[in-house]
């Protein structure tokens, strides 16, 4: 792996700086580099509020529909988060200023006398379309188009300041050719797929995903077990939180994993290598893995270049499978997360033995009824504590000067979570309770005898003679011999 060296100057004890070498890996530079790279996935936020996922391949054109087309080379090496404007037909872009929220002044104007009809706009449909074409050609800025439409609106001055701001915002969404590239993160991807294709991630909302990460106690240098049917959203969240430090073993249905969401996260090689996958059909300890038969040096030397590449690829796959099986069957996992199409109870019974004690289990389902049977089983079992089913609520708010209020529409639900703590049950030996050699029972018996003797002395009664003490011990021994311990741990009295 390539490295770069830097220096850190210090001036302690002398006027000359002391050179301290600092080694930084290439992966660290790529992760912290806030600029867009080629062949990277980027989320494009458009003025209409829509979001598009784009893979920036060099020397290609990116189409944003009615907002225009730009060249991918013009966006590569540009910073994330800035807004860019398409200003000509060649696909050239330039940064634009952020639109600051102006303070809205209170006025006495209202919308009572406004005639909201098509006649209030003096520009005809043909003239508006001509303005659009001029904007697409780059002959006219979008701000000039919006200002011209506002000037042609005969009722605009009668609107309130709030209505004016809404009107301008609608026109911006329609005529602006401005977009914002956003780095794909766990939050942005969860929002993107939940709004565009919620079935892909099993209707998991971003707040529910955050609850899963919190309840499962995901952290660096941990060893986690996961069953993920959200096409890799949960695995991506775990990998992002752990940062490549630790191990993630994912169990999937079928021969190959389908963690499609992971490819959009632009993970480094170190993070990707921390994720291991194993098919559900291969977690049977009685089933042996197919062994890779290595070839001799003579056979390898006789291979063609294509055959050698195939042989090396199969060798790496076999080594990876063997490592994953060893990780799984070694057990001692620090947590278990389940989001599966199968019944949660069956998956829990299969995987709980590989979990360490005092570790968290989190099960996700979009339906509460699916989790009830598993919760009933876990509450009856002696292996689980703190079994609970929860549902989180999320409400969006508009935060604007003088116009802060909850959104009128929101999602119906983001799913349910079943959480519990696995414990190691300590078996109770009944023979220890009735054993005559039990130290605590003998101690309590001696304490009672000493108490009786002290009471007799204080009341002036005659102390027991040496001949009476063996009689008391003999009676106590006869009582203890009457108690017999059966094989199932119950006490019975012998004849």
mmCIF file of C-alpha atoms in Angstrom, residues 154-408:
data_model
loop_
_atom_site.group_PDB
_atom_site.id
_atom_site.type_symbol
_atom_site.label_atom_id
_atom_site.label_comp_id
_atom_site.label_asym_id
_atom_site.label_seq_id
_atom_site.Cartn_x
_atom_site.Cartn_y
_atom_site.Cartn_z
ATOM 1 C CA UNK A 154 -50.194 41.444 -12.106
ATOM 2 C CA UNK A 155 -51.233 40.218 -8.638
ATOM 3 C CA UNK A 156 -47.763 39.589 -7.195
ATOM 4 C CA UNK A 157 -47.648 42.825 -5.169
ATOM 5 C CA UNK A 158 -50.895 41.917 -3.407
ATOM 6 C CA UNK A 159 -49.438 38.705 -1.985
ATOM 7 C CA UNK A 160 -48.137 38.420 1.563
ATOM 8 C CA UNK A 161 -44.412 38.016 2.120
ATOM 9 C CA UNK A 162 -44.954 34.318 2.822
ATOM 10 C CA UNK A 163 -46.917 33.864 -0.405
ATOM 11 C CA UNK A 164 -44.242 35.699 -2.376
ATOM 12 C CA UNK A 165 -41.532 33.426 -0.977
ATOM 13 C CA UNK A 166 -43.560 30.317 -1.870
ATOM 14 C CA UNK A 167 -44.202 31.607 -5.392
ATOM 15 C CA UNK A 168 -40.514 32.338 -5.989
ATOM 16 C CA UNK A 169 -39.567 28.921 -4.622
ATOM 17 C CA UNK A 170 -41.967 27.182 -7.028
ATOM 18 C CA UNK A 171 -40.492 29.060 -9.981
ATOM 19 C CA UNK A 172 -36.975 28.194 -8.882
ATOM 20 C CA UNK A 173 -37.843 24.503 -8.818
ATOM 21 C CA UNK A 174 -39.197 24.828 -12.342
ATOM 22 C CA UNK A 175 -36.607 26.987 -14.113
ATOM 23 C CA UNK A 176 -33.353 26.657 -12.212
ATOM 24 C CA UNK A 177 -30.603 24.483 -13.682
ATOM 25 C CA UNK A 178 -28.785 24.094 -10.375
ATOM 26 C CA UNK A 179 -27.876 20.778 -8.745
ATOM 27 C CA UNK A 180 -25.978 19.724 -5.625
ATOM 28 C CA UNK A 181 -23.736 16.606 -5.484
ATOM 29 C CA UNK A 182 -23.967 14.891 -2.098
ATOM 30 C CA UNK A 183 -21.654 12.212 -0.721
ATOM 31 C CA UNK A 184 -23.462 8.848 -0.266
ATOM 32 C CA UNK A 185 -23.602 8.233 3.473
ATOM 33 C CA UNK A 186 -25.702 5.931 5.577
ATOM 34 C CA UNK A 187 -28.237 8.694 6.245
ATOM 35 C CA UNK A 188 -28.495 9.928 2.652
ATOM 36 C CA UNK A 189 -28.757 6.404 1.192
ATOM 37 C CA UNK A 190 -31.389 5.319 3.730
ATOM 38 C CA UNK A 191 -33.460 8.394 2.863
ATOM 39 C CA UNK A 192 -32.945 7.852 -0.872
ATOM 40 C CA UNK A 193 -34.076 4.214 -0.948
ATOM 41 C CA UNK A 194 -36.924 4.759 1.536
ATOM 42 C CA UNK A 195 -38.398 7.472 -0.708
ATOM 43 C CA UNK A 196 -37.654 5.828 -4.054
ATOM 44 C CA UNK A 197 -37.910 2.067 -3.477
ATOM 45 C CA UNK A 198 -38.886 1.172 0.120
ATOM 46 C CA UNK A 199 -39.449 -2.505 -0.735
ATOM 47 C CA UNK A 200 -35.740 -2.820 -1.545
ATOM 48 C CA UNK A 201 -34.848 -2.143 2.110
ATOM 49 C CA UNK A 202 -37.965 -3.798 3.587
ATOM 50 C CA UNK A 203 -39.546 -0.402 4.423
ATOM 51 C CA UNK A 204 -36.836 0.397 6.967
ATOM 52 C CA UNK A 205 -36.800 4.074 7.894
ATOM 53 C CA UNK A 206 -33.614 5.913 8.822
ATOM 54 C CA UNK A 207 -34.632 6.391 12.468
ATOM 55 C CA UNK A 208 -35.326 2.657 12.805
ATOM 56 C CA UNK A 209 -31.900 1.916 11.350
ATOM 57 C CA UNK A 210 -30.295 4.221 13.905
ATOM 58 C CA UNK A 211 -32.159 2.389 16.687
ATOM 59 C CA UNK A 212 -30.767 -0.940 15.417
ATOM 60 C CA UNK A 213 -27.190 0.351 15.511
ATOM 61 C CA UNK A 214 -27.714 1.746 19.014
ATOM 62 C CA UNK A 215 -29.479 -1.299 20.495
ATOM 63 C CA UNK A 216 -26.954 -3.756 19.017
ATOM 64 C CA UNK A 217 -24.047 -1.733 20.463
ATOM 65 C CA UNK A 218 -22.081 -1.630 17.202
ATOM 66 C CA UNK A 219 -18.538 -0.388 17.792
ATOM 67 C CA UNK A 220 -15.003 -0.847 16.502
ATOM 68 C CA UNK A 221 -13.071 -4.066 17.205
ATOM 69 C CA UNK A 222 -16.254 -6.079 17.701
ATOM 70 C CA UNK A 223 -17.301 -9.345 16.088
ATOM 71 C CA UNK A 224 -20.867 -9.145 14.780
ATOM 72 C CA UNK A 225 -23.300 -11.639 13.266
ATOM 73 C CA UNK A 226 -26.034 -10.399 10.920
ATOM 74 C CA UNK A 227 -28.820 -11.795 8.738
ATOM 75 C CA UNK A 228 -29.566 -8.960 6.303
ATOM 76 C CA UNK A 229 -32.360 -9.093 3.720
ATOM 77 C CA UNK A 230 -32.384 -5.306 3.179
ATOM 78 C CA UNK A 231 -29.899 -5.727 0.313
ATOM 79 C CA UNK A 232 -27.000 -4.657 2.483
ATOM 80 C CA UNK A 233 -28.358 -1.549 4.229
ATOM 81 C CA UNK A 234 -27.785 -2.980 7.721
ATOM 82 C CA UNK A 235 -24.373 -4.399 6.787
ATOM 83 C CA UNK A 236 -23.406 -1.007 5.336
ATOM 84 C CA UNK A 237 -24.451 0.692 8.575
ATOM 85 C CA UNK A 238 -22.367 -1.739 10.630
ATOM 86 C CA UNK A 239 -19.345 -1.396 8.340
ATOM 87 C CA UNK A 240 -19.532 2.401 8.440
ATOM 88 C CA UNK A 241 -19.774 2.443 12.229
ATOM 89 C CA UNK A 242 -16.896 -0.042 12.732
ATOM 90 C CA UNK A 243 -14.664 1.643 10.151
ATOM 91 C CA UNK A 244 -12.925 -1.569 9.102
ATOM 92 C CA UNK A 245 -11.876 -2.482 12.661
ATOM 93 C CA UNK A 246 -13.497 -5.776 13.616
ATOM 94 C CA UNK A 247 -15.318 -8.573 11.829
ATOM 95 C CA UNK A 248 -18.806 -8.796 10.317
ATOM 96 C CA UNK A 249 -20.175 -12.215 9.353
ATOM 97 C CA UNK A 250 -23.263 -11.943 7.164
ATOM 98 C CA UNK A 251 -25.564 -14.928 6.617
ATOM 99 C CA UNK A 252 -27.527 -14.788 3.374
ATOM 100 C CA UNK A 253 -30.008 -16.909 1.465
ATOM 101 C CA UNK A 254 -28.763 -18.508 -1.736
ATOM 102 C CA UNK A 255 -25.237 -19.104 -2.960
ATOM 103 C CA UNK A 256 -24.228 -15.446 -3.296
ATOM 104 C CA UNK A 257 -24.868 -12.395 -1.154
ATOM 105 C CA UNK A 258 -26.995 -9.527 -2.459
ATOM 106 C CA UNK A 259 -25.582 -6.534 -0.596
ATOM 107 C CA UNK A 260 -26.326 -4.077 -3.385
ATOM 108 C CA UNK A 261 -26.408 -0.990 -1.141
ATOM 109 C CA UNK A 262 -22.747 -1.475 -0.164
ATOM 110 C CA UNK A 263 -21.475 -0.558 -3.624
ATOM 111 C CA UNK A 264 -22.999 2.907 -3.354
ATOM 112 C CA UNK A 265 -21.135 3.670 -0.111
ATOM 113 C CA UNK A 266 -17.726 3.968 -1.844
ATOM 114 C CA UNK A 267 -16.059 1.983 0.954
ATOM 115 C CA UNK A 268 -12.298 1.607 1.069
ATOM 116 C CA UNK A 269 -10.638 -1.786 0.635
ATOM 117 C CA UNK A 270 -9.969 -2.081 4.382
ATOM 118 C CA UNK A 271 -13.663 -1.729 5.229
ATOM 119 C CA UNK A 272 -14.759 -4.164 2.520
ATOM 120 C CA UNK A 273 -12.313 -6.804 3.773
ATOM 121 C CA UNK A 274 -13.916 -6.715 7.243
ATOM 122 C CA UNK A 275 -17.193 -8.099 5.829
ATOM 123 C CA UNK A 276 -17.456 -11.894 5.437
ATOM 124 C CA UNK A 277 -20.458 -13.782 4.056
ATOM 125 C CA UNK A 278 -21.651 -17.364 4.343
ATOM 126 C CA UNK A 279 -24.782 -19.023 2.873
ATOM 127 C CA UNK A 280 -27.506 -20.108 5.255
ATOM 128 C CA UNK A 281 -27.197 -23.670 3.949
ATOM 129 C CA UNK A 282 -23.513 -23.818 4.978
ATOM 130 C CA UNK A 283 -23.916 -23.119 8.710
ATOM 131 C CA UNK A 284 -24.556 -26.771 9.534
ATOM 132 C CA UNK A 285 -21.513 -27.993 11.520
ATOM 133 C CA UNK A 286 -22.036 -31.549 10.257
ATOM 134 C CA UNK A 287 -21.642 -30.472 6.640
ATOM 135 C CA UNK A 288 -18.049 -30.276 5.456
ATOM 136 C CA UNK A 289 -16.858 -27.603 3.068
ATOM 137 C CA UNK A 290 -15.589 -28.562 -0.364
ATOM 138 C CA UNK A 291 -11.817 -28.716 -0.106
ATOM 139 C CA UNK A 292 -9.671 -26.931 -2.635
ATOM 140 C CA UNK A 293 -7.185 -29.291 -4.256
ATOM 141 C CA UNK A 294 -3.958 -27.409 -5.015
ATOM 142 C CA UNK A 295 -2.136 -28.160 -8.242
ATOM 143 C CA UNK A 296 1.472 -29.194 -8.452
ATOM 144 C CA UNK A 297 4.179 -26.821 -9.626
ATOM 145 C CA UNK A 298 4.430 -28.664 -12.951
ATOM 146 C CA UNK A 299 0.675 -28.298 -13.580
ATOM 147 C CA UNK A 300 0.767 -24.609 -12.681
ATOM 148 C CA UNK A 301 3.710 -24.018 -15.002
ATOM 149 C CA UNK A 302 1.814 -25.679 -17.862
ATOM 150 C CA UNK A 303 -1.246 -23.400 -17.442
ATOM 151 C CA UNK A 304 -2.024 -20.598 -19.830
ATOM 152 C CA UNK A 305 -2.416 -17.034 -18.566
ATOM 153 C CA UNK A 306 -6.223 -17.270 -18.470
ATOM 154 C CA UNK A 307 -6.144 -20.648 -16.711
ATOM 155 C CA UNK A 308 -3.665 -19.298 -14.151
ATOM 156 C CA UNK A 309 -5.924 -16.337 -13.354
ATOM 157 C CA UNK A 310 -8.869 -18.681 -12.899
ATOM 158 C CA UNK A 311 -6.846 -20.987 -10.653
ATOM 159 C CA UNK A 312 -5.677 -18.110 -8.455
ATOM 160 C CA UNK A 313 -9.218 -16.764 -8.236
ATOM 161 C CA UNK A 314 -10.595 -20.145 -7.129
ATOM 162 C CA UNK A 315 -7.779 -20.433 -4.584
ATOM 163 C CA UNK A 316 -8.655 -17.039 -3.069
ATOM 164 C CA UNK A 317 -12.363 -17.908 -2.944
ATOM 165 C CA UNK A 318 -11.640 -21.213 -1.195
ATOM 166 C CA UNK A 319 -9.393 -19.489 1.361
ATOM 167 C CA UNK A 320 -12.047 -16.834 1.996
ATOM 168 C CA UNK A 321 -14.758 -19.469 2.524
ATOM 169 C CA UNK A 322 -12.566 -21.413 4.937
ATOM 170 C CA UNK A 323 -11.818 -18.250 6.930
ATOM 171 C CA UNK A 324 -15.508 -17.320 7.108
ATOM 172 C CA UNK A 325 -16.527 -20.792 8.299
ATOM 173 C CA UNK A 326 -13.851 -20.678 10.977
ATOM 174 C CA UNK A 327 -15.048 -17.238 12.125
ATOM 175 C CA UNK A 328 -18.619 -18.468 12.336
ATOM 176 C CA UNK A 329 -18.037 -21.784 14.098
ATOM 177 C CA UNK A 330 -15.612 -20.211 16.565
ATOM 178 C CA UNK A 331 -18.615 -18.263 17.853
ATOM 179 C CA UNK A 332 -18.216 -15.693 20.641
ATOM 180 C CA UNK A 333 -20.012 -13.002 18.633
ATOM 181 C CA UNK A 334 -20.632 -9.631 20.254
ATOM 182 C CA UNK A 335 -24.099 -9.135 18.803
ATOM 183 C CA UNK A 336 -26.772 -10.513 16.489
ATOM 184 C CA UNK A 337 -28.960 -8.490 14.089
ATOM 185 C CA UNK A 338 -31.740 -10.187 12.123
ATOM 186 C CA UNK A 339 -33.820 -8.809 9.257
ATOM 187 C CA UNK A 340 -34.977 -11.900 7.426
ATOM 188 C CA UNK A 341 -37.903 -13.188 5.421
ATOM 189 C CA UNK A 342 -37.881 -16.323 7.564
ATOM 190 C CA UNK A 343 -39.622 -16.695 10.920
ATOM 191 C CA UNK A 344 -37.508 -14.861 13.523
ATOM 192 C CA UNK A 345 -37.914 -17.643 16.099
ATOM 193 C CA UNK A 346 -36.284 -20.264 13.842
ATOM 194 C CA UNK A 347 -33.365 -17.966 12.993
ATOM 195 C CA UNK A 348 -32.822 -17.088 16.667
ATOM 196 C CA UNK A 349 -32.747 -20.748 17.726
ATOM 197 C CA UNK A 350 -30.197 -21.472 14.997
ATOM 198 C CA UNK A 351 -27.770 -18.630 15.724
ATOM 199 C CA UNK A 352 -28.028 -17.873 19.453
ATOM 200 C CA UNK A 353 -25.589 -20.682 20.460
ATOM 201 C CA UNK A 354 -22.800 -18.805 18.651
ATOM 202 C CA UNK A 355 -23.406 -15.637 20.672
ATOM 203 C CA UNK A 356 -21.431 -14.713 23.784
ATOM 204 C CA UNK A 357 -23.138 -14.008 27.079
ATOM 205 C CA UNK A 358 -24.551 -10.567 27.935
ATOM 206 C CA UNK A 359 -24.773 -9.668 24.232
ATOM 207 C CA UNK A 360 -27.613 -7.918 22.436
ATOM 208 C CA UNK A 361 -30.032 -9.413 19.915
ATOM 209 C CA UNK A 362 -32.039 -7.113 17.617
ATOM 210 C CA UNK A 363 -34.712 -8.351 15.181
ATOM 211 C CA UNK A 364 -36.389 -6.069 12.620
ATOM 212 C CA UNK A 365 -39.720 -6.593 10.887
ATOM 213 C CA UNK A 366 -42.153 -4.255 9.164
ATOM 214 C CA UNK A 367 -45.021 -6.121 10.845
ATOM 215 C CA UNK A 368 -45.442 -6.348 14.604
ATOM 216 C CA UNK A 369 -47.311 -9.660 14.440
ATOM 217 C CA UNK A 370 -44.229 -11.398 13.025
ATOM 218 C CA UNK A 371 -42.245 -10.485 16.141
ATOM 219 C CA UNK A 372 -44.885 -11.490 18.709
ATOM 220 C CA UNK A 373 -44.259 -15.236 18.404
ATOM 221 C CA UNK A 374 -40.500 -14.753 18.756
ATOM 222 C CA UNK A 375 -41.007 -12.453 21.748
ATOM 223 C CA UNK A 376 -43.245 -15.057 23.425
ATOM 224 C CA UNK A 377 -40.582 -17.740 22.908
ATOM 225 C CA UNK A 378 -37.794 -15.520 24.271
ATOM 226 C CA UNK A 379 -39.786 -14.547 27.379
ATOM 227 C CA UNK A 380 -40.421 -18.216 28.205
ATOM 228 C CA UNK A 381 -36.766 -19.150 27.709
ATOM 229 C CA UNK A 382 -34.153 -18.804 30.441
ATOM 230 C CA UNK A 383 -31.556 -17.592 27.902
ATOM 231 C CA UNK A 384 -32.907 -14.064 27.398
ATOM 232 C CA UNK A 385 -33.510 -10.947 29.457
ATOM 233 C CA UNK A 386 -35.133 -7.555 28.768
ATOM 234 C CA UNK A 387 -37.248 -8.804 25.855
ATOM 235 C CA UNK A 388 -39.064 -5.832 24.342
ATOM 236 C CA UNK A 389 -40.839 -4.757 21.129
ATOM 237 C CA UNK A 390 -40.526 -1.083 20.194
ATOM 238 C CA UNK A 391 -41.615 1.271 17.415
ATOM 239 C CA UNK A 392 -40.032 4.663 16.758
ATOM 240 C CA UNK A 393 -41.829 7.739 15.472
ATOM 241 C CA UNK A 394 -40.362 10.297 13.067
ATOM 242 C CA UNK A 395 -41.871 13.648 12.122
ATOM 243 C CA UNK A 396 -40.344 16.166 9.743
ATOM 244 C CA UNK A 397 -40.448 19.891 10.554
ATOM 245 C CA UNK A 398 -40.171 22.896 8.280
ATOM 246 C CA UNK A 399 -37.805 25.385 9.911
ATOM 247 C CA UNK A 400 -38.095 28.830 8.307
ATOM 248 C CA UNK A 401 -38.275 32.336 9.805
ATOM 249 C CA UNK A 402 -41.816 32.772 11.081
ATOM 250 C CA UNK A 403 -42.975 29.560 9.379
ATOM 251 C CA UNK A 404 -41.736 26.707 11.568
ATOM 252 C CA UNK A 405 -44.299 23.915 11.734
ATOM 253 C CA UNK A 406 -44.564 20.122 11.296
ATOM 254 C CA UNK A 407 -44.916 18.750 7.791
ATOM 255 C CA UNK A 408 -48.474 17.947 6.793
#
